[in-house]
């Protein structure tokens, strides 16, 4: 049996959390706006991240950086169960300002996709279970900050961005920004390459070097980011599908579940005015 519950925790600045058990689910290559920090509770997961495949059994911590392309599927016949939170880059960045590390004010980057740290895993499990309960906001905030601080101080290897960005990289970033702001539009390869000022072939190469994925996959992710925001605002899935440029609702639902792990309707049901809906 497969199940997935999604939570939007308004009392914690809109922090998102998932509690899931999968057997057949296979996440295609996708990314999240936020980091993914989770613990495998049962079974084992295999996933692609940072150019290679990884294996995470029960008790291991899984980490995916914000906007990082990754996949996910079961590594064993019995499937896998896990809980995970999705802190935003801004949440981590604010914390680095307080911690005053060498990478002061820089959004962290975690090179390890799988971490074996029983102490941190136990604290994260305590946090996850607490997040599913009402009240205790102070304790929740304390555990969240403590867990994120632990990750930064022990596992962060932030890649400091150079002051002078190469022109090609800046052009690709401009294209990414354009796609994110106009995700509902049916962009063409010739259009995007012309804006970047390169041939279509060179554009595809440069774009993948910059983002780790193809323009089409990036466009789908941009549409899903927009869709989540509209669903959080109370829009109906059928309306969101049209507003985000999907060809039809089934097309929208298929991509949403392959990326988020639940359907748009399930995601909407899990979000209530109180921030948590237990299913």
PDB file of C-alpha atoms in Angstrom:
ATOM      1  CA  UNK A   1       0.000   0.000   0.000  1.00  0.00           C
ATOM      2  CA  UNK A   2       1.272   3.452  -0.876  1.00  0.00           C
ATOM      3  CA  UNK A   3       0.426   6.627   0.994  1.00  0.00           C
ATOM      4  CA  UNK A   4       1.696  10.183   1.099  1.00  0.00           C
ATOM      5  CA  UNK A   5       0.627  13.086   3.284  1.00  0.00           C
ATOM      6  CA  UNK A   6       1.815  16.607   2.573  1.00  0.00           C
ATOM      7  CA  UNK A   7       1.842  19.351   5.202  1.00  0.00           C
ATOM      8  CA  UNK A   8       2.214  23.108   4.896  1.00  0.00           C
ATOM      9  CA  UNK A   9       3.218  24.445   8.319  1.00  0.00           C
ATOM     10  CA  UNK A  10       2.197  28.074   8.408  1.00  0.00           C
ATOM     11  CA  UNK A  11       3.319  28.562  12.007  1.00  0.00           C
ATOM     12  CA  UNK A  12       6.864  27.738  10.849  1.00  0.00           C
ATOM     13  CA  UNK A  13       7.010  30.200   7.985  1.00  0.00           C
ATOM     14  CA  UNK A  14       5.340  27.903   5.466  1.00  0.00           C
ATOM     15  CA  UNK A  15       7.776  25.017   5.974  1.00  0.00           C
ATOM     16  CA  UNK A  16       6.649  21.987   3.976  1.00  0.00           C
ATOM     17  CA  UNK A  17       6.835  18.373   5.111  1.00  0.00           C
ATOM     18  CA  UNK A  18       5.993  14.999   3.613  1.00  0.00           C
ATOM     19  CA  UNK A  19       5.231  11.690   5.318  1.00  0.00           C
ATOM     20  CA  UNK A  20       5.214   8.876   2.782  1.00  0.00           C
ATOM     21  CA  UNK A  21       5.392   5.154   2.170  1.00  0.00           C
ATOM     22  CA  UNK A  22       6.067   4.013  -1.382  1.00  0.00           C
ATOM     23  CA  UNK A  23       6.487   0.723  -3.217  1.00  0.00           C
ATOM     24  CA  UNK A  24       5.951   1.434  -6.905  1.00  0.00           C
ATOM     25  CA  UNK A  25       6.468   5.211  -6.936  1.00  0.00           C
ATOM     26  CA  UNK A  26       9.289   6.364  -9.185  1.00  0.00           C
ATOM     27  CA  UNK A  27      10.207  10.032  -9.079  1.00  0.00           C
ATOM     28  CA  UNK A  28      11.447  11.248 -12.445  1.00  0.00           C
ATOM     29  CA  UNK A  29      14.234  13.828 -12.644  1.00  0.00           C
ATOM     30  CA  UNK A  30      12.983  16.932 -10.895  1.00  0.00           C
ATOM     31  CA  UNK A  31      13.995  19.599  -8.406  1.00  0.00           C
ATOM     32  CA  UNK A  32      12.512  21.521  -5.483  1.00  0.00           C
ATOM     33  CA  UNK A  33      12.704  25.203  -4.631  1.00  0.00           C
ATOM     34  CA  UNK A  34      13.675  24.186  -1.113  1.00  0.00           C
ATOM     35  CA  UNK A  35      16.192  21.756   0.335  1.00  0.00           C
ATOM     36  CA  UNK A  36      14.997  18.219   1.083  1.00  0.00           C
ATOM     37  CA  UNK A  37      16.102  16.882   4.476  1.00  0.00           C
ATOM     38  CA  UNK A  38      14.671  13.467   5.330  1.00  0.00           C
ATOM     39  CA  UNK A  39      15.174  10.252   7.271  1.00  0.00           C
ATOM     40  CA  UNK A  40      14.456   6.752   5.950  1.00  0.00           C
ATOM     41  CA  UNK A  41      12.125   5.076   8.460  1.00  0.00           C
ATOM     42  CA  UNK A  42      11.809   1.682   6.780  1.00  0.00           C
ATOM     43  CA  UNK A  43      13.115  -0.140   3.725  1.00  0.00           C
ATOM     44  CA  UNK A  44      15.615   1.618   1.479  1.00  0.00           C
ATOM     45  CA  UNK A  45      15.602   4.293  -1.215  1.00  0.00           C
ATOM     46  CA  UNK A  46      17.825   4.718  -4.233  1.00  0.00           C
ATOM     47  CA  UNK A  47      18.171   8.028  -6.010  1.00  0.00           C
ATOM     48  CA  UNK A  48      20.298  10.006  -8.432  1.00  0.00           C
ATOM     49  CA  UNK A  49      21.912  13.252  -7.227  1.00  0.00           C
ATOM     50  CA  UNK A  50      25.098  15.179  -7.954  1.00  0.00           C
ATOM     51  CA  UNK A  51      25.947  13.068 -10.994  1.00  0.00           C
ATOM     52  CA  UNK A  52      25.724   9.645  -9.380  1.00  0.00           C
ATOM     53  CA  UNK A  53      23.355   7.122  -7.813  1.00  0.00           C
ATOM     54  CA  UNK A  54      22.952   6.793  -4.053  1.00  0.00           C
ATOM     55  CA  UNK A  55      21.536   4.185  -1.662  1.00  0.00           C
ATOM     56  CA  UNK A  56      19.884   5.071   1.658  1.00  0.00           C
ATOM     57  CA  UNK A  57      18.662   2.331   4.027  1.00  0.00           C
ATOM     58  CA  UNK A  58      16.687   2.668   7.252  1.00  0.00           C
ATOM     59  CA  UNK A  59      18.156   5.243   9.630  1.00  0.00           C
ATOM     60  CA  UNK A  60      20.100   7.175   7.005  1.00  0.00           C
ATOM     61  CA  UNK A  61      19.574  10.885   6.347  1.00  0.00           C
ATOM     62  CA  UNK A  62      18.900  11.962   2.763  1.00  0.00           C
ATOM     63  CA  UNK A  63      19.852  15.462   1.631  1.00  0.00           C
ATOM     64  CA  UNK A  64      19.045  17.215  -1.645  1.00  0.00           C
ATOM     65  CA  UNK A  65      20.098  20.817  -2.202  1.00  0.00           C
ATOM     66  CA  UNK A  66      17.633  23.426  -3.406  1.00  0.00           C
ATOM     67  CA  UNK A  67      17.070  23.388  -7.182  1.00  0.00           C
ATOM     68  CA  UNK A  68      19.183  20.233  -7.496  1.00  0.00           C
ATOM     69  CA  UNK A  69      18.091  17.649 -10.063  1.00  0.00           C
ATOM     70  CA  UNK A  70      17.365  14.256  -8.504  1.00  0.00           C
ATOM     71  CA  UNK A  71      15.238  11.122  -8.809  1.00  0.00           C
ATOM     72  CA  UNK A  72      13.867   8.567  -6.337  1.00  0.00           C
ATOM     73  CA  UNK A  73      12.641   4.976  -6.197  1.00  0.00           C
ATOM     74  CA  UNK A  74      12.649   1.910  -3.987  1.00  0.00           C
ATOM     75  CA  UNK A  75      15.926   0.037  -3.543  1.00  0.00           C
ATOM     76  CA  UNK A  76      14.275  -3.075  -2.063  1.00  0.00           C
ATOM     77  CA  UNK A  77      11.199  -5.166  -2.826  1.00  0.00           C
ATOM     78  CA  UNK A  78       9.334  -3.894   0.224  1.00  0.00           C
ATOM     79  CA  UNK A  79       9.576  -0.221  -0.753  1.00  0.00           C
ATOM     80  CA  UNK A  80      10.573   2.593   1.567  1.00  0.00           C
ATOM     81  CA  UNK A  81       9.031   4.917   4.126  1.00  0.00           C
ATOM     82  CA  UNK A  82      10.354   8.313   5.109  1.00  0.00           C
ATOM     83  CA  UNK A  83       9.593  11.743   6.468  1.00  0.00           C
ATOM     84  CA  UNK A  84      11.216  14.894   5.102  1.00  0.00           C
ATOM     85  CA  UNK A  85      11.071  18.666   5.384  1.00  0.00           C
ATOM     86  CA  UNK A  86      11.771  21.259   2.695  1.00  0.00           C
ATOM     87  CA  UNK A  87      13.476  24.320   4.246  1.00  0.00           C
ATOM     88  CA  UNK A  88      13.800  27.219   1.819  1.00  0.00           C
ATOM     89  CA  UNK A  89      17.217  28.628   0.860  1.00  0.00           C
ATOM     90  CA  UNK A  90      16.242  31.819   2.695  1.00  0.00           C
ATOM     91  CA  UNK A  91      15.719  29.873   5.945  1.00  0.00           C
ATOM     92  CA  UNK A  92      19.233  28.448   5.719  1.00  0.00           C
ATOM     93  CA  UNK A  93      20.752  31.765   4.638  1.00  0.00           C
ATOM     94  CA  UNK A  94      19.305  33.601   7.648  1.00  0.00           C
ATOM     95  CA  UNK A  95      20.773  30.925   9.881  1.00  0.00           C
ATOM     96  CA  UNK A  96      24.265  31.273   8.399  1.00  0.00           C
ATOM     97  CA  UNK A  97      24.125  34.975   9.270  1.00  0.00           C
ATOM     98  CA  UNK A  98      23.465  34.065  12.905  1.00  0.00           C
ATOM     99  CA  UNK A  99      26.066  31.290  13.029  1.00  0.00           C
ATOM    100  CA  UNK A 100      28.782  33.553  11.563  1.00  0.00           C
ATOM    101  CA  UNK A 101      30.554  30.688   9.796  1.00  0.00           C
ATOM    102  CA  UNK A 102      33.336  31.106   7.232  1.00  0.00           C
ATOM    103  CA  UNK A 103      30.619  31.210   4.575  1.00  0.00           C
ATOM    104  CA  UNK A 104      28.793  34.038   6.312  1.00  0.00           C
ATOM    105  CA  UNK A 105      25.448  34.768   4.669  1.00  0.00           C
ATOM    106  CA  UNK A 106      25.967  32.224   1.872  1.00  0.00           C
ATOM    107  CA  UNK A 107      23.262  29.673   1.101  1.00  0.00           C
ATOM    108  CA  UNK A 108      24.721  26.310   2.182  1.00  0.00           C
ATOM    109  CA  UNK A 109      25.495  23.424  -0.143  1.00  0.00           C
ATOM    110  CA  UNK A 110      25.666  19.861   1.136  1.00  0.00           C
ATOM    111  CA  UNK A 111      27.897  17.554  -0.945  1.00  0.00           C
ATOM    112  CA  UNK A 112      26.748  14.377   0.809  1.00  0.00           C
ATOM    113  CA  UNK A 113      23.497  12.958  -0.565  1.00  0.00           C
ATOM    114  CA  UNK A 114      23.362  10.354   2.214  1.00  0.00           C
ATOM    115  CA  UNK A 115      24.527  11.010   5.771  1.00  0.00           C
ATOM    116  CA  UNK A 116      25.064   8.409   8.503  1.00  0.00           C
ATOM    117  CA  UNK A 117      24.649  10.353  11.734  1.00  0.00           C
ATOM    118  CA  UNK A 118      22.515   8.512  14.338  1.00  0.00           C
ATOM    119  CA  UNK A 119      22.373  11.527  16.653  1.00  0.00           C
ATOM    120  CA  UNK A 120      21.127  13.913  13.992  1.00  0.00           C
ATOM    121  CA  UNK A 121      18.752  11.277  12.607  1.00  0.00           C
ATOM    122  CA  UNK A 122      17.220  10.816  16.063  1.00  0.00           C
ATOM    123  CA  UNK A 123      16.771  14.570  16.459  1.00  0.00           C
ATOM    124  CA  UNK A 124      15.195  14.870  13.006  1.00  0.00           C
ATOM    125  CA  UNK A 125      12.802  12.012  13.776  1.00  0.00           C
ATOM    126  CA  UNK A 126      11.791  13.778  16.983  1.00  0.00           C
ATOM    127  CA  UNK A 127      11.248  16.981  15.004  1.00  0.00           C
ATOM    128  CA  UNK A 128       9.173  15.240  12.316  1.00  0.00           C
ATOM    129  CA  UNK A 129       6.913  13.566  14.856  1.00  0.00           C
ATOM    130  CA  UNK A 130       6.497  16.813  16.756  1.00  0.00           C
ATOM    131  CA  UNK A 131       5.570  18.710  13.594  1.00  0.00           C
ATOM    132  CA  UNK A 132       2.578  16.406  13.136  1.00  0.00           C
ATOM    133  CA  UNK A 133       1.168  17.439  16.504  1.00  0.00           C
ATOM    134  CA  UNK A 134      -0.717  20.646  17.377  1.00  0.00           C
ATOM    135  CA  UNK A 135       0.755  23.387  19.587  1.00  0.00           C
ATOM    136  CA  UNK A 136       4.311  23.259  21.020  1.00  0.00           C
ATOM    137  CA  UNK A 137       5.383  25.906  18.506  1.00  0.00           C
ATOM    138  CA  UNK A 138       8.364  27.019  20.615  1.00  0.00           C
ATOM    139  CA  UNK A 139       9.702  23.462  20.878  1.00  0.00           C
ATOM    140  CA  UNK A 140       9.179  22.910  17.147  1.00  0.00           C
ATOM    141  CA  UNK A 141      11.073  26.085  16.251  1.00  0.00           C
ATOM    142  CA  UNK A 142      13.893  25.188  18.645  1.00  0.00           C
ATOM    143  CA  UNK A 143      14.321  21.686  17.215  1.00  0.00           C
ATOM    144  CA  UNK A 144      14.123  22.953  13.643  1.00  0.00           C
ATOM    145  CA  UNK A 145      16.838  25.570  14.168  1.00  0.00           C
ATOM    146  CA  UNK A 146      18.981  23.104  16.102  1.00  0.00           C
ATOM    147  CA  UNK A 147      18.746  20.480  13.347  1.00  0.00           C
ATOM    148  CA  UNK A 148      19.483  22.960  10.560  1.00  0.00           C
ATOM    149  CA  UNK A 149      22.419  24.384  12.540  1.00  0.00           C
ATOM    150  CA  UNK A 150      23.814  20.871  13.031  1.00  0.00           C
ATOM    151  CA  UNK A 151      23.683  20.288   9.281  1.00  0.00           C
ATOM    152  CA  UNK A 152      25.376  23.594   8.457  1.00  0.00           C
ATOM    153  CA  UNK A 153      28.165  23.338  11.027  1.00  0.00           C
ATOM    154  CA  UNK A 154      29.057  19.717  10.267  1.00  0.00           C
ATOM    155  CA  UNK A 155      28.153  19.059   6.639  1.00  0.00           C
ATOM    156  CA  UNK A 156      28.017  22.369   4.758  1.00  0.00           C
ATOM    157  CA  UNK A 157      30.570  22.925   1.998  1.00  0.00           C
ATOM    158  CA  UNK A 158      29.179  26.105   0.477  1.00  0.00           C
ATOM    159  CA  UNK A 159      30.478  26.970  -2.939  1.00  0.00           C
ATOM    160  CA  UNK A 160      31.260  30.672  -2.785  1.00  0.00           C
ATOM    161  CA  UNK A 161      29.973  32.439  -5.900  1.00  0.00           C
ATOM    162  CA  UNK A 162      32.534  34.577  -7.778  1.00  0.00           C
ATOM    163  CA  UNK A 163      31.897  38.288  -8.000  1.00  0.00           C
ATOM    164  CA  UNK A 164      32.314  38.298 -11.777  1.00  0.00           C
ATOM    165  CA  UNK A 165      29.896  35.917 -13.462  1.00  0.00           C
ATOM    166  CA  UNK A 166      31.035  34.732 -16.932  1.00  0.00           C
ATOM    167  CA  UNK A 167      28.812  36.116 -19.723  1.00  0.00           C
ATOM    168  CA  UNK A 168      27.640  32.657 -20.871  1.00  0.00           C
ATOM    169  CA  UNK A 169      26.588  31.731 -17.348  1.00  0.00           C
ATOM    170  CA  UNK A 170      24.796  35.046 -16.912  1.00  0.00           C
ATOM    171  CA  UNK A 171      22.906  34.501 -20.177  1.00  0.00           C
ATOM    172  CA  UNK A 172      21.749  31.078 -19.029  1.00  0.00           C
ATOM    173  CA  UNK A 173      20.663  32.514 -15.680  1.00  0.00           C
ATOM    174  CA  UNK A 174      18.692  35.193 -17.518  1.00  0.00           C
ATOM    175  CA  UNK A 175      16.935  32.467 -19.519  1.00  0.00           C
ATOM    176  CA  UNK A 176      16.131  30.573 -16.314  1.00  0.00           C
ATOM    177  CA  UNK A 177      14.659  33.726 -14.804  1.00  0.00           C
ATOM    178  CA  UNK A 178      12.600  34.281 -17.949  1.00  0.00           C
ATOM    179  CA  UNK A 179      11.205  30.739 -17.882  1.00  0.00           C
ATOM    180  CA  UNK A 180      10.389  30.992 -14.178  1.00  0.00           C
ATOM    181  CA  UNK A 181       8.500  34.254 -14.667  1.00  0.00           C
ATOM    182  CA  UNK A 182       6.618  33.110 -17.785  1.00  0.00           C
ATOM    183  CA  UNK A 183       6.184  29.403 -17.086  1.00  0.00           C
ATOM    184  CA  UNK A 184       2.688  29.318 -18.556  1.00  0.00           C
ATOM    185  CA  UNK A 185       3.968  30.282 -22.010  1.00  0.00           C
ATOM    186  CA  UNK A 186       4.835  27.767 -24.729  1.00  0.00           C
ATOM    187  CA  UNK A 187       8.486  28.712 -25.201  1.00  0.00           C
ATOM    188  CA  UNK A 188      10.349  27.420 -28.245  1.00  0.00           C
ATOM    189  CA  UNK A 189      13.983  26.374 -28.535  1.00  0.00           C
ATOM    190  CA  UNK A 190      14.618  28.870 -31.331  1.00  0.00           C
ATOM    191  CA  UNK A 191      13.163  31.694 -29.220  1.00  0.00           C
ATOM    192  CA  UNK A 192      15.270  30.920 -26.142  1.00  0.00           C
ATOM    193  CA  UNK A 193      18.454  30.402 -28.162  1.00  0.00           C
ATOM    194  CA  UNK A 194      17.907  33.730 -29.926  1.00  0.00           C
ATOM    195  CA  UNK A 195      17.484  35.530 -26.600  1.00  0.00           C
ATOM    196  CA  UNK A 196      20.714  33.922 -25.360  1.00  0.00           C
ATOM    197  CA  UNK A 197      22.471  34.926 -28.580  1.00  0.00           C
ATOM    198  CA  UNK A 198      23.781  31.444 -29.433  1.00  0.00           C
ATOM    199  CA  UNK A 199      22.858  28.617 -31.795  1.00  0.00           C
ATOM    200  CA  UNK A 200      20.222  26.124 -30.690  1.00  0.00           C
ATOM    201  CA  UNK A 201      22.849  23.393 -30.312  1.00  0.00           C
ATOM    202  CA  UNK A 202      25.127  25.571 -28.175  1.00  0.00           C
ATOM    203  CA  UNK A 203      22.140  26.743 -26.156  1.00  0.00           C
ATOM    204  CA  UNK A 204      21.149  23.171 -25.249  1.00  0.00           C
ATOM    205  CA  UNK A 205      24.714  22.394 -24.165  1.00  0.00           C
ATOM    206  CA  UNK A 206      25.157  25.577 -22.131  1.00  0.00           C
ATOM    207  CA  UNK A 207      21.742  25.295 -20.527  1.00  0.00           C
ATOM    208  CA  UNK A 208      22.384  21.746 -19.341  1.00  0.00           C
ATOM    209  CA  UNK A 209      25.823  22.707 -18.030  1.00  0.00           C
ATOM    210  CA  UNK A 210      24.226  25.548 -16.068  1.00  0.00           C
ATOM    211  CA  UNK A 211      21.123  23.760 -14.726  1.00  0.00           C
ATOM    212  CA  UNK A 212      21.872  20.043 -14.988  1.00  0.00           C
ATOM    213  CA  UNK A 213      18.755  19.467 -17.046  1.00  0.00           C
ATOM    214  CA  UNK A 214      17.101  20.267 -20.380  1.00  0.00           C
ATOM    215  CA  UNK A 215      15.075  23.426 -21.092  1.00  0.00           C
ATOM    216  CA  UNK A 216      11.888  21.347 -21.383  1.00  0.00           C
ATOM    217  CA  UNK A 217      12.380  19.683 -17.991  1.00  0.00           C
ATOM    218  CA  UNK A 218      13.227  23.052 -16.445  1.00  0.00           C
ATOM    219  CA  UNK A 219      10.028  24.509 -17.919  1.00  0.00           C
ATOM    220  CA  UNK A 220       7.955  21.695 -16.390  1.00  0.00           C
ATOM    221  CA  UNK A 221       9.558  22.356 -13.003  1.00  0.00           C
ATOM    222  CA  UNK A 222       8.836  26.078 -13.329  1.00  0.00           C
ATOM    223  CA  UNK A 223       5.200  25.268 -14.041  1.00  0.00           C
ATOM    224  CA  UNK A 224       5.050  22.978 -11.012  1.00  0.00           C
ATOM    225  CA  UNK A 225       6.552  25.690  -8.771  1.00  0.00           C
ATOM    226  CA  UNK A 226       3.869  28.086  -9.965  1.00  0.00           C
ATOM    227  CA  UNK A 227       1.170  25.430  -9.546  1.00  0.00           C
ATOM    228  CA  UNK A 228       2.090  24.794  -5.916  1.00  0.00           C
ATOM    229  CA  UNK A 229       1.855  28.493  -5.124  1.00  0.00           C
ATOM    230  CA  UNK A 230      -1.581  28.742  -6.749  1.00  0.00           C
ATOM    231  CA  UNK A 231      -2.825  25.647  -4.908  1.00  0.00           C
ATOM    232  CA  UNK A 232      -1.638  27.173  -1.629  1.00  0.00           C
ATOM    233  CA  UNK A 233      -3.705  30.249  -2.477  1.00  0.00           C
ATOM    234  CA  UNK A 234      -6.825  28.092  -2.759  1.00  0.00           C
ATOM    235  CA  UNK A 235      -7.063  27.750  -6.539  1.00  0.00           C
ATOM    236  CA  UNK A 236      -8.740  24.590  -7.874  1.00  0.00           C
ATOM    237  CA  UNK A 237      -6.477  22.008  -9.577  1.00  0.00           C
ATOM    238  CA  UNK A 238      -8.416  22.254 -12.861  1.00  0.00           C
ATOM    239  CA  UNK A 239      -7.929  26.028 -12.951  1.00  0.00           C
ATOM    240  CA  UNK A 240      -4.281  25.745 -11.952  1.00  0.00           C
ATOM    241  CA  UNK A 241      -3.628  23.356 -14.829  1.00  0.00           C
ATOM    242  CA  UNK A 242      -4.794  25.954 -17.332  1.00  0.00           C
ATOM    243  CA  UNK A 243      -3.005  28.853 -15.647  1.00  0.00           C
ATOM    244  CA  UNK A 244       0.326  27.030 -15.626  1.00  0.00           C
ATOM    245  CA  UNK A 245       0.438  25.986 -19.268  1.00  0.00           C
ATOM    246  CA  UNK A 246      -0.244  22.255 -18.981  1.00  0.00           C
ATOM    247  CA  UNK A 247      -2.043  20.756 -21.977  1.00  0.00           C
ATOM    248  CA  UNK A 248      -4.758  19.210 -19.789  1.00  0.00           C
ATOM    249  CA  UNK A 249      -5.434  18.204 -16.183  1.00  0.00           C
ATOM    250  CA  UNK A 250      -4.182  14.628 -16.612  1.00  0.00           C
ATOM    251  CA  UNK A 251      -0.884  15.993 -17.947  1.00  0.00           C
ATOM    252  CA  UNK A 252      -0.662  18.299 -14.914  1.00  0.00           C
ATOM    253  CA  UNK A 253      -1.561  15.529 -12.451  1.00  0.00           C
ATOM    254  CA  UNK A 254       0.991  13.112 -13.905  1.00  0.00           C
ATOM    255  CA  UNK A 255       3.879  15.572 -13.673  1.00  0.00           C
ATOM    256  CA  UNK A 256       2.828  16.816 -10.218  1.00  0.00           C
ATOM    257  CA  UNK A 257       2.760  13.306  -8.713  1.00  0.00           C
ATOM    258  CA  UNK A 258       6.065  12.304 -10.326  1.00  0.00           C
ATOM    259  CA  UNK A 259       7.699  15.377  -8.794  1.00  0.00           C
ATOM    260  CA  UNK A 260       5.881  15.992  -5.497  1.00  0.00           C
ATOM    261  CA  UNK A 261       4.730  12.461  -4.642  1.00  0.00           C
ATOM    262  CA  UNK A 262       1.025  13.266  -4.302  1.00  0.00           C
ATOM    263  CA  UNK A 263      -1.633  14.412  -6.774  1.00  0.00           C
ATOM    264  CA  UNK A 264      -2.725  18.080  -6.886  1.00  0.00           C
ATOM    265  CA  UNK A 265      -6.052  17.137  -5.267  1.00  0.00           C
ATOM    266  CA  UNK A 266      -4.291  15.265  -2.455  1.00  0.00           C
ATOM    267  CA  UNK A 267      -1.907  18.175  -1.955  1.00  0.00           C
ATOM    268  CA  UNK A 268      -4.855  20.569  -1.692  1.00  0.00           C
ATOM    269  CA  UNK A 269      -6.693  18.346   0.799  1.00  0.00           C
ATOM    270  CA  UNK A 270      -3.618  18.169   3.021  1.00  0.00           C
ATOM    271  CA  UNK A 271      -3.504  21.947   3.356  1.00  0.00           C
ATOM    272  CA  UNK A 272      -5.960  23.508   5.766  1.00  0.00           C
ATOM    273  CA  UNK A 273      -6.312  26.891   7.391  1.00  0.00           C
ATOM    274  CA  UNK A 274      -4.527  25.533  10.450  1.00  0.00           C
ATOM    275  CA  UNK A 275      -1.568  24.419   8.414  1.00  0.00           C
ATOM    276  CA  UNK A 276      -1.858  20.680   9.097  1.00  0.00           C
ATOM    277  CA  UNK A 277      -4.314  18.065   8.025  1.00  0.00           C
ATOM    278  CA  UNK A 278      -3.787  14.535   9.280  1.00  0.00           C
ATOM    279  CA  UNK A 279      -5.037  11.869   6.884  1.00  0.00           C
TER     280      UNK A 279
END
